[in-house]
GROMACS .gro file of C-alpha atoms in nm:
model
  348
    1ILE     CA    1   2.777  -0.628   4.968
    2VAL     CA    2   2.891  -0.477   4.640
    3HIS     CA    3   2.926  -0.824   4.494
    4LYS     CA    4   2.573  -0.919   4.600
    5HIS     CA    5   2.438  -0.594   4.458
    6ASN     CA    6   2.608  -0.660   4.122
    7MET     CA    7   2.469  -1.015   4.117
    8SER     CA    8   2.124  -0.875   4.184
    9ILE     CA    9   2.152  -0.640   3.887
   10SER     CA   10   2.276  -0.925   3.670
   11ASN     CA   11   1.986  -1.139   3.777
   12LYS     CA   12   1.740  -0.861   3.699
   13VAL     CA   13   1.891  -0.813   3.355
   14ALA     CA   14   1.870  -1.186   3.293
   15VAL     CA   15   1.504  -1.189   3.394
   16VAL     CA   16   1.424  -0.893   3.170
   17VAL     CA   17   1.602  -1.057   2.876
   18ALA     CA   18   1.423  -1.386   2.940
   19VAL     CA   19   1.082  -1.217   2.962
   20LEU     CA   20   1.153  -1.019   2.645
   21ALA     CA   21   1.263  -1.333   2.461
   22ILE     CA   22   0.947  -1.518   2.568
   23ALA     CA   23   0.729  -1.222   2.469
   24LEU     CA   24   0.894  -1.201   2.128
   25TYR     CA   25   0.861  -1.575   2.075
   26PHE     CA   26   0.495  -1.599   2.166
   27GLY     CA   27   0.425  -1.271   1.991
   28ARG     CA   28   0.482  -1.445   1.659
   29THR     CA   29   0.145  -1.616   1.643
   30PRO     CA   30  -0.084  -1.697   1.348
   31ALA     CA   31  -0.347  -1.442   1.254
   32PRO     CA   32  -0.713  -1.511   1.336
   33GLY     CA   33  -0.920  -1.650   1.051
   34VAL     CA   34  -1.149  -1.442   0.832
   35THR     CA   35  -1.490  -1.542   0.697
   36GLU     CA   36  -1.680  -1.449   0.384
   37ALA     CA   37  -1.969  -1.326   0.600
   38GLU     CA   38  -1.741  -1.080   0.783
   39ILE     CA   39  -1.626  -0.928   0.454
   40GLU     CA   40  -1.978  -0.897   0.317
   41ALA     CA   41  -2.106  -0.745   0.641
   42ASP     CA   42  -1.834  -0.479   0.608
   43GLY     CA   43  -1.947  -0.387   0.257
   44GLY     CA   44  -1.679  -0.577   0.069
   45LYS     CA   45  -1.660  -0.848  -0.195
   46TRP     CA   46  -1.419  -1.142  -0.180
   47VAL     CA   47  -1.229  -1.409  -0.369
   48ARG     CA   48  -1.065  -1.719  -0.228
   49THR     CA   49  -0.712  -1.815  -0.335
   50ALA     CA   50  -0.590  -2.165  -0.414
   51ASP     CA   51  -0.415  -2.182  -0.075
   52GLY     CA   52  -0.737  -2.092   0.108
   53ARG     CA   53  -0.681  -1.721   0.179
   54LEU     CA   54  -0.957  -1.465   0.137
   55ILE     CA   55  -0.892  -1.136  -0.043
   56GLU     CA   56  -1.141  -0.859   0.025
   57TYR     CA   57  -1.200  -0.586  -0.232
   58PHE     CA   58  -1.430  -0.290  -0.283
   59THR     CA   59  -1.583  -0.141  -0.596
   60CYS     CA   60  -1.723   0.195  -0.706
   61GLY     CA   61  -1.757   0.413  -1.013
   62GLU     CA   62  -1.951   0.330  -1.329
   63GLU     CA   63  -2.149   0.012  -1.263
   64ASP     CA   64  -2.331   0.009  -1.599
   65ARG     CA   65  -2.116  -0.183  -1.846
   66GLU     CA   66  -2.271  -0.007  -2.146
   67ASN     CA   67  -2.167   0.332  -2.013
   68ARG     CA   68  -1.818   0.233  -1.900
   69LYS     CA   69  -1.511   0.377  -2.062
   70GLY     CA   70  -1.280   0.139  -1.879
   71ASN     CA   71  -1.198  -0.055  -1.564
   72LEU     CA   72  -0.948   0.054  -1.302
   73TYR     CA   73  -0.749  -0.146  -1.049
   74ILE     CA   74  -0.616   0.076  -0.767
   75GLN     CA   75  -0.393  -0.032  -0.477
   76HIS     CA   76  -0.397   0.137  -0.137
   77GLY     CA   77  -0.090   0.261   0.050
   78TYR     CA   78   0.100   0.091   0.330
   79GLY     CA   79  -0.098   0.008   0.643
   80ALA     CA   80  -0.432   0.102   0.484
   81THR     CA   81  -0.701  -0.113   0.321
   82GLY     CA   82  -0.895  -0.120  -0.004
   83HIS     CA   83  -1.178   0.061   0.168
   84SER     CA   84  -0.968   0.380   0.188
   85MET     CA   85  -0.999   0.418  -0.189
   86ILE     CA   86  -1.381   0.408  -0.203
   87SER     CA   87  -1.470   0.633   0.091
   88ASP     CA   88  -1.736   0.890  -0.002
   89VAL     CA   89  -1.514   1.178   0.107
   90MET     CA   90  -1.207   1.068  -0.089
   91PRO     CA   91  -1.150   1.226  -0.435
   92ILE     CA   92  -1.142   0.891  -0.617
   93CYS     CA   93  -1.482   0.726  -0.669
   94SER     CA   94  -1.647   1.048  -0.785
   95VAL     CA   95  -1.367   1.099  -1.038
   96ALA     CA   96  -1.397   0.735  -1.153
   97LYS     CA   97  -1.771   0.784  -1.205
   98GLU     CA   98  -1.716   1.111  -1.392
   99LEU     CA   99  -1.465   0.946  -1.625
  100GLY     CA  100  -1.676   0.634  -1.679
  101LEU     CA  101  -1.440   0.404  -1.490
  102TYR     CA  102  -1.541   0.100  -1.285
  103LEU     CA  103  -1.292   0.077  -0.999
  104PHE     CA  104  -1.189  -0.219  -0.785
  105SER     CA  105  -0.970  -0.181  -0.478
  106PRO     CA  106  -0.837  -0.490  -0.294
  107SER     CA  107  -0.679  -0.503   0.051
  108ASN     CA  108  -0.329  -0.647   0.079
  109PRO     CA  109  -0.293  -0.980   0.265
  110GLY     CA  110  -0.319  -0.926   0.640
  111MET     CA  111  -0.475  -0.581   0.604
  112GLY     CA  112  -0.841  -0.518   0.687
  113LEU     CA  113  -1.024  -0.844   0.624
  114SER     CA  114  -0.783  -0.997   0.372
  115SER     CA  115  -0.631  -1.313   0.517
  116ALA     CA  116  -0.270  -1.292   0.631
  117TYR     CA  117  -0.011  -1.529   0.492
  118PRO     CA  118   0.074  -1.839   0.700
  119ILE     CA  119   0.324  -1.749   0.969
  120ASN     CA  120   0.588  -1.983   0.826
  121LYS     CA  121   0.575  -1.830   0.477
  122THR     CA  122   0.725  -1.505   0.352
  123ARG     CA  123   0.507  -1.321   0.106
  124LYS     CA  124   0.651  -1.258  -0.240
  125LEU     CA  125   0.557  -0.968  -0.464
  126SER     CA  126   0.549  -1.200  -0.765
  127GLU     CA  127   0.251  -1.383  -0.609
  128TRP     CA  128   0.019  -1.081  -0.614
  129PRO     CA  129  -0.088  -1.100  -0.982
  130ALA     CA  130  -0.240  -1.444  -0.917
  131ASP     CA  131  -0.462  -1.291  -0.649
  132ILE     CA  132  -0.564  -1.007  -0.881
  133ALA     CA  133  -0.642  -1.258  -1.157
  134LEU     CA  134  -0.915  -1.404  -0.936
  135ILE     CA  135  -1.081  -1.062  -0.904
  136LEU     CA  136  -1.054  -0.998  -1.279
  137GLN     CA  137  -1.223  -1.331  -1.342
  138GLN     CA  138  -1.499  -1.275  -1.087
  139GLU     CA  139  -1.571  -0.924  -1.215
  140ASN     CA  140  -1.549  -1.037  -1.578
  141ILE     CA  141  -1.283  -0.777  -1.653
  142ASP     CA  142  -1.053  -0.806  -1.953
  143GLU     CA  143  -0.881  -0.472  -2.022
  144PHE     CA  144  -0.812  -0.232  -1.736
  145TYR     CA  145  -0.606   0.062  -1.615
  146VAL     CA  146  -0.368   0.039  -1.319
  147SER     CA  147  -0.323   0.282  -1.032
  148GLY     CA  148  -0.189   0.293  -0.679
  149ILE     CA  149  -0.071   0.514  -0.398
  150SER     CA  150   0.270   0.512  -0.226
  151ALA     CA  151   0.367   0.154  -0.136
  152GLY     CA  152   0.066   0.031  -0.333
  153CYS     CA  153   0.245   0.139  -0.651
  154ILE     CA  154   0.490  -0.152  -0.617
  155HIS     CA  155   0.190  -0.385  -0.637
  156ALA     CA  156   0.051  -0.184  -0.927
  157PHE     CA  157   0.374  -0.215  -1.125
  158VAL     CA  158   0.385  -0.593  -1.082
  159VAL     CA  159   0.024  -0.621  -1.198
  160ALA     CA  160   0.092  -0.393  -1.498
  161HIS     CA  161   0.392  -0.608  -1.589
  162ALA     CA  162   0.206  -0.939  -1.553
  163PHE     CA  163  -0.109  -0.830  -1.741
  164HIS     CA  164   0.057  -0.592  -1.988
  165LYS     CA  165  -0.151  -0.714  -2.282
  166GLN     CA  166  -0.470  -0.623  -2.092
  167VAL     CA  167  -0.343  -0.305  -1.924
  168LYS     CA  168  -0.443   0.016  -2.106
  169GLY     CA  169  -0.235   0.260  -1.900
  170VAL     CA  170  -0.072   0.328  -1.562
  171GLY     CA  171  -0.134   0.629  -1.336
  172VAL     CA  172   0.011   0.623  -0.984
  173SER     CA  173   0.059   0.867  -0.697
  174THR     CA  174   0.398   0.915  -0.526
  175PRO     CA  175   0.538   0.565  -0.588
  176THR     CA  176   0.800   0.428  -0.353
  177THR     CA  177   1.099   0.224  -0.470
  178PRO     CA  178   1.242  -0.109  -0.356
  179LEU     CA  179   1.478  -0.072  -0.060
  180ALA     CA  180   1.796  -0.123  -0.264
  181ILE     CA  181   1.694   0.160  -0.499
  182GLU     CA  182   1.603   0.387  -0.209
  183GLU     CA  183   1.951   0.339  -0.063
  184ALA     CA  184   2.123   0.381  -0.400
  185THR     CA  185   1.941   0.707  -0.476
  186ASN     CA  186   2.008   0.846  -0.126
  187SER     CA  187   1.648   0.964  -0.116
  188ASN     CA  188   1.668   1.119   0.234
  189MET     CA  189   1.357   0.928   0.334
  190GLU     CA  190   1.231   1.023   0.681
  191THR     CA  191   1.422   0.847   0.962
  192ALA     CA  192   1.107   0.702   1.117
  193THR     CA  193   1.010   0.549   0.783
  194LYS     CA  194   1.357   0.400   0.739
  195ILE     CA  195   1.353   0.240   1.085
  196VAL     CA  196   1.012   0.083   1.030
  197ARG     CA  197   1.107  -0.032   0.681
  198ARG     CA  198   1.422  -0.209   0.798
  199THR     CA  199   1.279  -0.359   1.117
  200LEU     CA  200   0.928  -0.484   1.045
  201GLU     CA  201   1.023  -0.781   0.830
  202ILE     CA  202   1.263  -0.927   1.093
  203PRO     CA  203   1.094  -1.229   1.257
  204TYR     CA  204   0.994  -1.185   1.623
  205ILE     CA  205   1.136  -0.832   1.647
  206GLY     CA  206   0.912  -0.725   1.362
  207ASP     CA  207   0.618  -0.901   1.524
  208ALA     CA  208   0.666  -0.698   1.839
  209LEU     CA  209   0.695  -0.374   1.640
  210ALA     CA  210   0.387  -0.458   1.432
  211ARG     CA  211   0.187  -0.525   1.750
  212LEU     CA  212   0.304  -0.193   1.891
  213LEU     CA  213   0.210  -0.004   1.575
  214CYS     CA  214  -0.134  -0.162   1.567
  215SER     CA  215  -0.190  -0.063   1.929
  216MET     CA  216  -0.148   0.301   1.826
  217GLY     CA  217  -0.420   0.514   1.672
  218GLY     CA  218  -0.415   0.567   1.295
  219LYS     CA  219  -0.342   0.937   1.332
  220GLU     CA  220  -0.056   0.869   1.573
  221ARG     CA  221   0.099   0.627   1.326
  222MET     CA  222   0.066   0.866   1.034
  223GLU     CA  223   0.216   1.155   1.229
  224ALA     CA  224   0.543   0.964   1.269
  225ALA     CA  225   0.623   1.106   0.923
  226PRO     CA  226   0.673   1.484   0.966
  227ASP     CA  227   0.541   1.581   0.620
  228VAL     CA  228   0.228   1.374   0.677
  229LYS     CA  229   0.183   1.528   1.023
  230LEU     CA  230   0.197   1.877   0.877
  231ALA     CA  231  -0.049   1.781   0.604
  232LEU     CA  232  -0.299   1.635   0.851
  233GLU     CA  233  -0.276   1.946   1.070
  234LYS     CA  234  -0.333   2.167   0.766
  235MET     CA  235  -0.631   1.959   0.650
  236GLU     CA  236  -0.787   1.970   0.996
  237ALA     CA  237  -0.746   2.347   1.008
  238MET     CA  238  -0.907   2.381   0.664
  239GLY     CA  239  -1.216   2.200   0.787
  240GLY     CA  240  -1.490   2.075   0.555
  241ILE     CA  241  -1.409   1.806   0.301
  242MET     CA  242  -1.033   1.823   0.357
  243ALA     CA  243  -1.070   1.760   0.731
  244ALA     CA  244  -1.307   1.474   0.651
  245ARG     CA  245  -1.050   1.317   0.416
  246GLY     CA  246  -0.779   1.330   0.679
  247LYS     CA  247  -1.011   1.170   0.933
  248ALA     CA  248  -1.121   0.898   0.689
  249LEU     CA  249  -0.761   0.813   0.609
  250THR     CA  250  -0.660   0.779   0.975
  251GLN     CA  251  -0.970   0.569   1.047
  252ASP     CA  252  -0.884   0.335   0.762
  253LEU     CA  253  -0.535   0.286   0.904
  254GLU     CA  254  -0.705   0.158   1.217
  255ARG     CA  255  -0.917  -0.070   0.996
  256GLY     CA  256  -0.589  -0.205   0.858
  257CYS     CA  257  -0.533  -0.370   1.197
  258LYS     CA  258  -0.897  -0.478   1.224
  259LYS     CA  259  -0.807  -0.849   1.239
  260THR     CA  260  -0.433  -0.875   1.293
  261TRP     CA  261  -0.101  -0.696   1.292
  262ARG     CA  262   0.043  -0.956   1.054
  263GLY     CA  263  -0.018  -0.749   0.743
  264TRP     CA  264   0.245  -0.500   0.852
  265GLN     CA  265   0.506  -0.774   0.818
  266ASP     CA  266   0.359  -0.953   0.517
  267ASN     CA  267   0.368  -0.632   0.317
  268MET     CA  268   0.700  -0.496   0.440
  269ALA     CA  269   0.877  -0.806   0.312
  270ILE     CA  270   0.766  -0.731  -0.043
  271LEU     CA  271   0.862  -0.363  -0.016
  272ASN     CA  272   1.216  -0.458   0.071
  273GLU     CA  273   1.265  -0.707  -0.210
  274ASP     CA  274   1.358  -0.601  -0.562
  275LEU     CA  275   1.095  -0.591  -0.832
  276PRO     CA  276   1.073  -0.946  -0.976
  277PHE     CA  277   1.174  -0.812  -1.319
  278PRO     CA  278   1.406  -0.540  -1.457
  279VAL     CA  279   1.224  -0.208  -1.421
  280GLU     CA  280   1.309  -0.131  -1.786
  281GLU     CA  281   1.064  -0.402  -1.890
  282LEU     CA  282   0.781  -0.169  -1.793
  283ALA     CA  283   0.890   0.044  -2.087
  284THR     CA  284   0.893  -0.255  -2.320
  285ARG     CA  285   0.550  -0.365  -2.205
  286ILE     CA  286   0.377  -0.032  -2.141
  287THR     CA  287   0.520   0.293  -2.279
  288LYS     CA  288   0.673   0.145  -2.596
  289GLN     CA  289   0.331   0.001  -2.673
  290GLY     CA  290   0.184   0.351  -2.679
  291LYS     CA  291   0.033   0.328  -2.330
  292LYS     CA  292   0.071   0.602  -2.071
  293PHE     CA  293   0.280   0.569  -1.755
  294VAL     CA  294   0.211   0.872  -1.535
  295MET     CA  295   0.314   0.955  -1.177
  296SER     CA  296   0.231   1.236  -0.936
  297SER     CA  297   0.510   1.387  -0.729
  298SER     CA  298   0.560   1.677  -0.490
  299ALA     CA  299   0.884   1.849  -0.387
  300ASP     CA  300   0.782   1.855  -0.020
  301ASP     CA  301   0.706   1.482  -0.006
  302LYS     CA  302   0.961   1.355   0.246
  303THR     CA  303   0.806   1.008   0.282
  304ASN     CA  304   0.857   0.914  -0.084
  305PRO     CA  305   1.080   1.198  -0.210
  306PRO     CA  306   1.075   1.307  -0.577
  307CYS     CA  307   1.397   1.121  -0.657
  308MET     CA  308   1.196   0.799  -0.624
  309GLN     CA  309   0.956   0.904  -0.899
  310GLU     CA  310   1.250   1.038  -1.100
  311TYR     CA  311   1.411   0.693  -1.078
  312TYR     CA  312   1.114   0.540  -1.259
  313ARG     CA  313   1.099   0.824  -1.511
  314ASP     CA  314   1.467   0.786  -1.591
  315ASN     CA  315   1.447   0.408  -1.629
  316ILE     CA  316   1.114   0.384  -1.810
  317PRO     CA  317   1.144   0.587  -2.129
  318GLY     CA  318   0.814   0.760  -2.197
  319ALA     CA  319   0.711   0.777  -1.830
  320THR     CA  320   0.604   1.122  -1.713
  321ILE     CA  321   0.567   1.306  -1.382
  322LEU     CA  322   0.280   1.540  -1.291
  323THR     CA  323   0.440   1.772  -1.035
  324GLN     CA  324   0.199   1.888  -0.766
  325GLU     CA  325   0.206   2.209  -0.565
  326ASN     CA  326   0.377   2.203  -0.227
  327GLY     CA  327   0.170   2.209   0.089
  328PHE     CA  328   0.055   1.853   0.150
  329GLY     CA  329   0.375   1.647   0.118
  330HIS     CA  330   0.306   1.277   0.084
  331LEU     CA  331  -0.070   1.340   0.090
  332HIS     CA  332  -0.067   1.572  -0.211
  333CYS     CA  333  -0.319   1.363  -0.405
  334LEU     CA  334  -0.589   1.423  -0.145
  335ARG     CA  335  -0.644   1.754  -0.320
  336ASP     CA  336  -0.950   1.764  -0.544
  337ASN     CA  337  -0.785   1.763  -0.886
  338CYS     CA  338  -0.480   1.540  -0.838
  339PHE     CA  339  -0.644   1.203  -0.909
  340ARG     CA  340  -0.856   1.349  -1.184
  341ASP     CA  341  -0.549   1.488  -1.361
  342LEU     CA  342  -0.368   1.158  -1.307
  343PHE     CA  343  -0.649   0.945  -1.447
  344VAL     CA  344  -0.712   1.176  -1.743
  345ALA     CA  345  -0.342   1.170  -1.837
  346MET     CA  346  -0.337   0.791  -1.797
  347MET     CA  347  -0.636   0.748  -2.031
  348GLN     CA  348  -0.514   0.977  -2.311
   0.00000   0.00000   0.00000
């Protein structure tokens, strides 16, 4: 009887493993297609890449070319979309308008209504400037400033490096670092962030995790990071515009999974690779040319701790950090003046 019972358990384990294996295998499926009409109906603009992908982007700020003081490319954070940057309640478009900047904000591949990469291809960070070049051409933009938030800063740095002759300055909020740098600096990144960062890019397993994350609400996903959870609770308690910003951000995270979960993998792969150039070259191409390289940072940011920003400051001579008051952790630039101070310093 004992023997039969043990065999029964073994059989059950085998069945569970087989079902899990099948689920993981069939979970790795191509993303649904995206159309130009879908993007336009959602208020976005689009460009089509040479390999047939669509990149959605959004614009705001100073539309009148005669009154413009510059153009600004800004890249959203991980899991979000370009729409998060142009929301009426966010402290970005109004600042861009005030400063005479025309802003464009694209969504990463697989996020929102930007096409995901083919399932048999791993996205490379070095490919992003070619996508941005299409937007620059369509918008008839020559010189521009570069900005980004969190994981979007990696994209911003690659664009600044590739278009350094056209870039007038860099101003980013709480930039993350490539995985190897994060480990070398012992940044004490939140455990939940580390697990997601190391797991998502693994084929099949990462697909299952990405599906799970996209099945969660935006607020639930954000609250996996304790400093972000505290910030959202504080913003909700404050009410008014701050509560509206927290709500808009969580809603945009849900928009990130509007079409597929694939973007979570496409974009994690590039976060875990090294920058496709020595970071010191950003000094050669930006700060040593008299252009500003400014970052915001906060001591209570546990998602991208200050040592990450200090890494860039220490390796890019001339780079500076605008230290923000504690209280909002990773979301410190949702305060009214953070982006304004960042953009002003970038344009000086």
